[in-house]
C-alpha positions as CSV (number, residue, x, y, z in Angstrom):
1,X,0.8,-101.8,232.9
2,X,-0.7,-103.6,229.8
3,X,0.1,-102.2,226.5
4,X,-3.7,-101.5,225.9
5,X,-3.8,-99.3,228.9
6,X,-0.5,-97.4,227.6
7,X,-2.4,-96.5,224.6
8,X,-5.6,-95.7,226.1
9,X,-3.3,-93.0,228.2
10,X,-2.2,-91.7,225.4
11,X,-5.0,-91.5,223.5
12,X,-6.6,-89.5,226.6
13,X,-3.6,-86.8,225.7
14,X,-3.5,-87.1,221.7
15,X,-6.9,-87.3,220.9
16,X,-6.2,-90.1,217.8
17,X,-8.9,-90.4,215.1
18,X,-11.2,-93.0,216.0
19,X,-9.9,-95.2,213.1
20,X,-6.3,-95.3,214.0
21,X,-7.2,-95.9,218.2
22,X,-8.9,-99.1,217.0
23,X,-6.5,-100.0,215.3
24,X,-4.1,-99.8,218.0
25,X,-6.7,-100.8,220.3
26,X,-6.5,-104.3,218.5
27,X,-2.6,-104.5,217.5
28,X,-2.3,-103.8,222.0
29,X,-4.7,-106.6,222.9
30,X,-3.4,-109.1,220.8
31,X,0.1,-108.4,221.9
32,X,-1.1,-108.3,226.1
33,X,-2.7,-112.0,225.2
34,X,0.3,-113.4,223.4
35,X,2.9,-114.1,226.1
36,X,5.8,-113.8,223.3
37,X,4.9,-111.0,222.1
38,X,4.3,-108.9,224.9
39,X,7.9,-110.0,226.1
40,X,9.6,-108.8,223.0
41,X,7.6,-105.8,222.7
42,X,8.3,-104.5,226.3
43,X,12.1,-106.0,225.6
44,X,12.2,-103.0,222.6
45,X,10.6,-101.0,225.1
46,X,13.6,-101.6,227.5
47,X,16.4,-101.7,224.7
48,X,15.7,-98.0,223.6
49,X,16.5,-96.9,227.4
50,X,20.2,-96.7,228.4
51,X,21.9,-99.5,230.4
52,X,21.2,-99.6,232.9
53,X,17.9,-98.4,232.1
54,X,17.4,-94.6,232.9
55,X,14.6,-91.9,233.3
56,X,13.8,-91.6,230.0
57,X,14.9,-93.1,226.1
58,X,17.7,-92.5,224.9
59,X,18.0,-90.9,221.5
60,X,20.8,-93.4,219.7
61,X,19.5,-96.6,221.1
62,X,15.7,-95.2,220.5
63,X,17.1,-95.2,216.6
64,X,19.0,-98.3,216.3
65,X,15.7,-99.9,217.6
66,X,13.6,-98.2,215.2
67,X,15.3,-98.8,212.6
68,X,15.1,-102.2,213.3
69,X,11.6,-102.2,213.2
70,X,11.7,-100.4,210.4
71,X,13.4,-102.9,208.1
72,X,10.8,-106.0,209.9
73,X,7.9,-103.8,208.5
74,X,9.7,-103.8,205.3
75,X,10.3,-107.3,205.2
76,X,6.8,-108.0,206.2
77,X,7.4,-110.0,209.4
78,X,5.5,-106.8,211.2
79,X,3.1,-104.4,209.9
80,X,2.6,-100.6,209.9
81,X,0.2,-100.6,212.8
82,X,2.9,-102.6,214.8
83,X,5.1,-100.2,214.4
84,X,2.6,-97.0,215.4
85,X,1.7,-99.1,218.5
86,X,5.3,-99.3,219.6
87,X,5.7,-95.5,219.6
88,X,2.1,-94.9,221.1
89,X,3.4,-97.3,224.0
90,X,6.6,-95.3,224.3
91,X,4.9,-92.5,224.0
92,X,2.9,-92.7,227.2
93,X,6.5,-93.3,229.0
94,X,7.2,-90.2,228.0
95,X,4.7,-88.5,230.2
96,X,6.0,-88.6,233.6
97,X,8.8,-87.5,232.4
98,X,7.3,-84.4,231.2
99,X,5.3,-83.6,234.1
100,X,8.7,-83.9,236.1
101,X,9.9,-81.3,233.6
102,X,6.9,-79.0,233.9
103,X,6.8,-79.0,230.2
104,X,2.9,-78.5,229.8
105,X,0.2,-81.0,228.4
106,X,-0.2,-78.8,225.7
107,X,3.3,-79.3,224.2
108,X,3.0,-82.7,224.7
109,X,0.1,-82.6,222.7
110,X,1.2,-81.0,219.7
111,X,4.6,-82.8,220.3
112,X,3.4,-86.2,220.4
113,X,0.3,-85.4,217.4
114,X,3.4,-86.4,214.9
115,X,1.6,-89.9,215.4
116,X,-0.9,-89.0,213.8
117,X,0.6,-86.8,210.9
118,X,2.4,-90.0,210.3
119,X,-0.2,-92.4,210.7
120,X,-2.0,-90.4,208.5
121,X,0.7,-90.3,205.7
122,X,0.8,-94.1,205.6
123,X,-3.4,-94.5,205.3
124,X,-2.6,-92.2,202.3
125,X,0.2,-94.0,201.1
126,X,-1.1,-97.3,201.6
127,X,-4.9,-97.7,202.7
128,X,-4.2,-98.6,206.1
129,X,-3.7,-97.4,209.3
130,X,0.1,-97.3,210.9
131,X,3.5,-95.4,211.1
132,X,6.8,-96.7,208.8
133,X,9.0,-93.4,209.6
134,X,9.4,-94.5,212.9
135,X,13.8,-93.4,213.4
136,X,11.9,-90.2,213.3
137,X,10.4,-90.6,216.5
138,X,13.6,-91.1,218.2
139,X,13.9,-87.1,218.3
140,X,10.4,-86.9,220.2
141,X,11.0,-89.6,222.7
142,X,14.7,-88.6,224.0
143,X,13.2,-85.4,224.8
144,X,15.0,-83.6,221.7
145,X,12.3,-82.7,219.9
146,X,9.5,-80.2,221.0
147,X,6.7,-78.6,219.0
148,X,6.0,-75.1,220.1
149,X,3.1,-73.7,218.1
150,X,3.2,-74.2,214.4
151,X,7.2,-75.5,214.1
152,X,9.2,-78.0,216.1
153,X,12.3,-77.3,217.3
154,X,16.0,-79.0,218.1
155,X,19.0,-77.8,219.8
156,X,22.1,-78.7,217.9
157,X,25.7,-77.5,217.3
158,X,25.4,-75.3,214.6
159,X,29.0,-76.3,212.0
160,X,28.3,-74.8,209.0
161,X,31.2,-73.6,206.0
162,X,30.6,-70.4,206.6
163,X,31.7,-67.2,208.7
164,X,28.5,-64.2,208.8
165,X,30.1,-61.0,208.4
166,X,28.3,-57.9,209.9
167,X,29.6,-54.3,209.4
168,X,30.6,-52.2,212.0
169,X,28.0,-49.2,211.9
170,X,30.6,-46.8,213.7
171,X,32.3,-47.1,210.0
172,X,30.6,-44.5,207.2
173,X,31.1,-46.5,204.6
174,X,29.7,-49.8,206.0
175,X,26.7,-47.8,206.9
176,X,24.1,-49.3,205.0
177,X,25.3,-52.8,204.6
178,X,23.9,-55.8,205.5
179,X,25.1,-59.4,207.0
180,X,27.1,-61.0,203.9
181,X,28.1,-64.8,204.4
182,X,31.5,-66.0,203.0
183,X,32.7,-69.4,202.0
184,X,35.2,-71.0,203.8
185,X,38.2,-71.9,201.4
186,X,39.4,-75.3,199.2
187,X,35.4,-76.1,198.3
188,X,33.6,-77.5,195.5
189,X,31.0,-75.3,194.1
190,X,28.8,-76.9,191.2
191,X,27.6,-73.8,187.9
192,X,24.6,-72.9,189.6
193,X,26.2,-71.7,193.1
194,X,25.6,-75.0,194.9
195,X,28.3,-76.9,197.7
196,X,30.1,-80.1,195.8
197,X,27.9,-82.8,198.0
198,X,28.5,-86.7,198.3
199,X,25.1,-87.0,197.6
200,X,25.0,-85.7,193.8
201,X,24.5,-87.1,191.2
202,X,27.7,-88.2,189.2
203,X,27.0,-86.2,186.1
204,X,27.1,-82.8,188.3
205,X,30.6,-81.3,188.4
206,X,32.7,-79.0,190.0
207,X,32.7,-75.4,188.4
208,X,34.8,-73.6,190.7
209,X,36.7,-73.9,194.1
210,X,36.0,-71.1,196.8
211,X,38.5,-69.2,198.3
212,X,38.9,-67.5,201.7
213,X,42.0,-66.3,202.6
214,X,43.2,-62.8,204.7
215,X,45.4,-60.5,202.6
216,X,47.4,-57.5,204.0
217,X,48.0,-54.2,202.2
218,X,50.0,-51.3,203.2
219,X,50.1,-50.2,206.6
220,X,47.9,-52.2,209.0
221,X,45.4,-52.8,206.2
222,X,43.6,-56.6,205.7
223,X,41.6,-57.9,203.1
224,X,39.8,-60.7,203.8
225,X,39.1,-62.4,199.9
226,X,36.3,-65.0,199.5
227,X,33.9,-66.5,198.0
228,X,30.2,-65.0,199.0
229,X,26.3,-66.2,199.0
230,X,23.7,-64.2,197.2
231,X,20.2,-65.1,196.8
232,X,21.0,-68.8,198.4
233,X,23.9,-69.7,195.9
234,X,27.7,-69.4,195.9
235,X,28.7,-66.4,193.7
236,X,31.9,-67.9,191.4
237,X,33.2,-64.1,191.7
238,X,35.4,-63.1,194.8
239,X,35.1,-60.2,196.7
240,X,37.3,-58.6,199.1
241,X,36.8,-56.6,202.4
242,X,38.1,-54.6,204.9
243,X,38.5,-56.4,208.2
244,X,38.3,-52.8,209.6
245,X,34.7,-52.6,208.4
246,X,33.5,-56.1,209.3
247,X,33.1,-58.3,212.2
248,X,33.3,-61.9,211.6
249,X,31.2,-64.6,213.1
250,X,32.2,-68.2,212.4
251,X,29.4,-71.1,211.5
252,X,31.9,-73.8,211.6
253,X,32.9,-76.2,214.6
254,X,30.1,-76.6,216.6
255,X,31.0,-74.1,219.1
256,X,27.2,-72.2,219.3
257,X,24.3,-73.9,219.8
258,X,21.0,-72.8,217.3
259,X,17.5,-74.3,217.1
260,X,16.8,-77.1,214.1
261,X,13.6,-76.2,212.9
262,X,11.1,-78.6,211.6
263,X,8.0,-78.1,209.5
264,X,5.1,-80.3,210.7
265,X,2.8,-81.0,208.1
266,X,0.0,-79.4,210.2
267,X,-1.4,-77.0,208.1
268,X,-0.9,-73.8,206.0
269,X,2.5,-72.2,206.6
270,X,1.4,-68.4,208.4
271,X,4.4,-65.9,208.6
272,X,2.8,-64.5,212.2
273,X,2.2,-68.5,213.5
274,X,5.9,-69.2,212.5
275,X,7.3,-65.9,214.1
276,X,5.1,-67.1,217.3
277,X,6.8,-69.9,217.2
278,X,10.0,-69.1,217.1
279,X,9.2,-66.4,220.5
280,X,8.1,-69.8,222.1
281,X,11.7,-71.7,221.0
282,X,13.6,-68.8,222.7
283,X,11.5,-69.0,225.7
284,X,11.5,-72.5,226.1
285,X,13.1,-73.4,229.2
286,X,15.1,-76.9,228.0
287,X,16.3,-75.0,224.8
288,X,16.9,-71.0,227.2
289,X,19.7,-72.7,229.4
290,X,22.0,-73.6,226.4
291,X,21.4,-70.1,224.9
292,X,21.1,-70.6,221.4
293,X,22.0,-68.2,218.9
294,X,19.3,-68.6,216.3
295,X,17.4,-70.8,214.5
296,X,18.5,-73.4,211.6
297,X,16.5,-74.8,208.8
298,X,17.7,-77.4,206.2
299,X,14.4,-78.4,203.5
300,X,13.1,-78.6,200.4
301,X,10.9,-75.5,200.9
302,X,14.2,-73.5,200.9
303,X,15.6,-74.1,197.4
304,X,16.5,-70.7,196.3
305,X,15.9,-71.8,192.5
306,X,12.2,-73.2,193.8
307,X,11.3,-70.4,195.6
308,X,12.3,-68.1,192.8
309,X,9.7,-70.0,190.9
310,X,7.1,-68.9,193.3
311,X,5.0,-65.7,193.8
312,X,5.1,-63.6,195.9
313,X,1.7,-64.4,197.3
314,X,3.3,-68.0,198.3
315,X,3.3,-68.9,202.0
316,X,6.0,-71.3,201.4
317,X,8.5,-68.2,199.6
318,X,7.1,-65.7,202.8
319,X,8.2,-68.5,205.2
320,X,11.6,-68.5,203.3
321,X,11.9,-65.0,203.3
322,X,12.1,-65.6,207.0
323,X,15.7,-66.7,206.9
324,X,18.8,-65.9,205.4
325,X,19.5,-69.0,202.5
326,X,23.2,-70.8,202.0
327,X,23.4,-74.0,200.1
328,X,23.5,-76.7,202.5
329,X,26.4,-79.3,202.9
330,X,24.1,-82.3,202.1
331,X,21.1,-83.5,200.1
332,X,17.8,-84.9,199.2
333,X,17.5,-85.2,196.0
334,X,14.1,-87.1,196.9
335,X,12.7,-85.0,199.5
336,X,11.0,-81.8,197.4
337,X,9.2,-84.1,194.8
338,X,8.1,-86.7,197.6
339,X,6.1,-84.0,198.9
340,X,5.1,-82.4,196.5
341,X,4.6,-85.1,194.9
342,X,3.1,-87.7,197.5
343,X,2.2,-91.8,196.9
344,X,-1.2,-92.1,197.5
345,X,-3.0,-95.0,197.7
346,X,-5.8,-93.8,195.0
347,X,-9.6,-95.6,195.0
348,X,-10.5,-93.7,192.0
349,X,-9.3,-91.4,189.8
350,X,-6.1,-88.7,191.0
351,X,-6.9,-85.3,192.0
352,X,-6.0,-82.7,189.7
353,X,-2.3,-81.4,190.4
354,X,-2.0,-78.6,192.4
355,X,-0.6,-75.0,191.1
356,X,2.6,-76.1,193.6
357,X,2.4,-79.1,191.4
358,X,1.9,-77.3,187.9
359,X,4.6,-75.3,188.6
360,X,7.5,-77.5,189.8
361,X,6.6,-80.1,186.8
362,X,6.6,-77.2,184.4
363,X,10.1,-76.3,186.6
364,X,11.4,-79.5,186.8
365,X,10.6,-80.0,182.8
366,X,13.4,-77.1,181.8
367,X,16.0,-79.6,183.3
368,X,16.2,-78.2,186.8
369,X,17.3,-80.0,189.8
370,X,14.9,-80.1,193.5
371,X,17.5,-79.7,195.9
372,X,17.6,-78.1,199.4
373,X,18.3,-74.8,201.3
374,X,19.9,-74.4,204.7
375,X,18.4,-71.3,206.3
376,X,19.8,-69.3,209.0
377,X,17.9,-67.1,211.6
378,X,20.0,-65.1,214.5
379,X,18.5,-63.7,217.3
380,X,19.6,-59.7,217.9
């Protein structure tokens, strides 16, 4: 099948802007007339499947080729548009393989309409037409990755420094207590309640070093001592609790599986579209078999000293209220202000900022720090 014909399939399920499918339209021809080309092209095509080559791509391969691309787009030896044609093409693999899953056009569709979002982001960025943040895609096209109504969703072992503890209603004194989180012991924790990362900066220190440890008392008696998260941040006080009154439920180790959850940029974040969309993720045959135990949520929208900024009228601090907020074990310092905060290519004068804007600069202007927030959602 010519490349042209792959992206005319796809375009058939996608629906592109008319723009963007002409620009593909040209980048495919002129690859199907250029014998070298085409051979290289349907060579990446081949390299991001396993060896031998398989039903589908296959996630680590998918990314070492992307990447590669990648870095050629940033060398200038390709362009954008090269790179969106290569996952359009790939793309339109990807749809037998669907059908073979009974996994519905309709989630391919809102799936696969990343290309878009992202072709979308780079006219912004740039002025033209193409994708650059194409490892991304790697998640889509090994069949990781599915949208399922407003959110997108990945399984993954869920290893997290933490242990949930729930009380045990059958206990009076437990009775109205909810979930608490404890540290797990011998880690870094900066002044403001955040985990000691590789990726700060060097000027941010270590305050304190949690502690979890079990302590017994008289009789049968045991304390369990540690470290515990309030409001998204590591409290530098320990407190100590009665294993009788509290089961224990550990994050750490990769022994339960839980849904990644991703936020498109699709749209205005609504609480009922996101709880929807969380009743599809359970339902969800690929994800159902490997029963998940919740849902998982690492972003800028869930730094607990940004969303305290917000009001309460804020889609972004509802969709946060959604989950319960520990500081996550890695971070983008870059993430939160690249969205806010967006290159665009401008033809005339900027916008005026937003009041998301006004209020992160006017945050960000007291010496505060955009960092991350790994949220946690279990099912009953």
């Amino acid at each position: 099948m010519s490349i042209a014909k792959s992206v005319t399939d796809v375009h058939k399920r996608l629906a592109f802007p008319e723009d963007f499918f002409s620009v593909l339209q040209r980048c495919a021809s002129a690859v199907d007339k250029d014998e070298a080309r085409s051979r290289r092209f349907r060579d990446g095509l081949r390299a991001m499947k396993s060896d031998p080559p398989a039903d589908g791509f296959e996630f680590d391969r998918c990314r070492e080729v992307l990447r590669s691309v990648r870095k050629e787009i940033d060398a200038g030896s390709l362009s954008a548009a090269d790179g969106s044609l290569l996952v359009a093409a790939a793309a339109a693999e990807c749809i037998p393989r669907y059908e073979r899953l009974h996994i519905s056009a309709a989630v391919f569709a809102d799936t696969f309409g990343d290309i878009t979002v992202w072709a979308r982001d780079c006219l912004a960025k740039t002025g033209a037409w193409g994708i650059t943040e194409l490892p991304w895609f790697s998640h889509h096209l090994s069949l990781r990755l599915f949208a399922l109504g407003r959110l997108q969703f990945e399984l993954t072992a869920l290893d997290l420094p933490y242990s949930r503890l729930e009380p045990r209603h059958n206990r009076n004194q437990a009775e109205n207590r909810g979930a608490v989180y404890a540290v797990k012991g011998n880690l870094s924790c900066t002044a403001d309640g955040f985990l000691r990362t590789p990726d700060d900066p060097p000027d941010i220190a270590a305050a304190f070093t949690t502690r979890y440890e079990t302590l017994r008392t008289s009789g049968d008696t045991q304390l369990l001592v540690a470290n515990t998260v309030r409001e998204g941040v590591v409290l530098p006080r320990q407190t100590a609790f009665d294993r009788r009154d509290w089961t224990e439920q550990s994050l750490c180790g990769g022994e339960r599986n839980v849904l990644d959850v991703h936020i498109p940029a699709t749209g205005p974040l609504d609480t009922n579209d996101c709880l929807a969309s969380f009743g599809q993720a359970r339902r969800f045959p690929l994800f159902a078999r490997h029963a998940p135990v919740g849902f998982s949520c690492h972003s800028w929208l869930l730094d607990p000293y940004f969303i305290r900024r917000l009001p309460e009228t804020s889609r972004i601090r509802r969709f946060s209220s959604l989950f319960d907020i520990v500081p996550p074990v890695s971070v983008d310092y870059g993430e939160g202000l690249s969205r806010v905060f967006p290159v665009r290519h401008e033809t005339g004068n900027p916008p005026p900022l937003t009041s998301l804007q006004k209020t992160v600069r006017d945050w960000l202007a007291g010496g505060a720090l955009f960092r991350q927030g790994q949220g946690l959602r279990f099912t009953p």
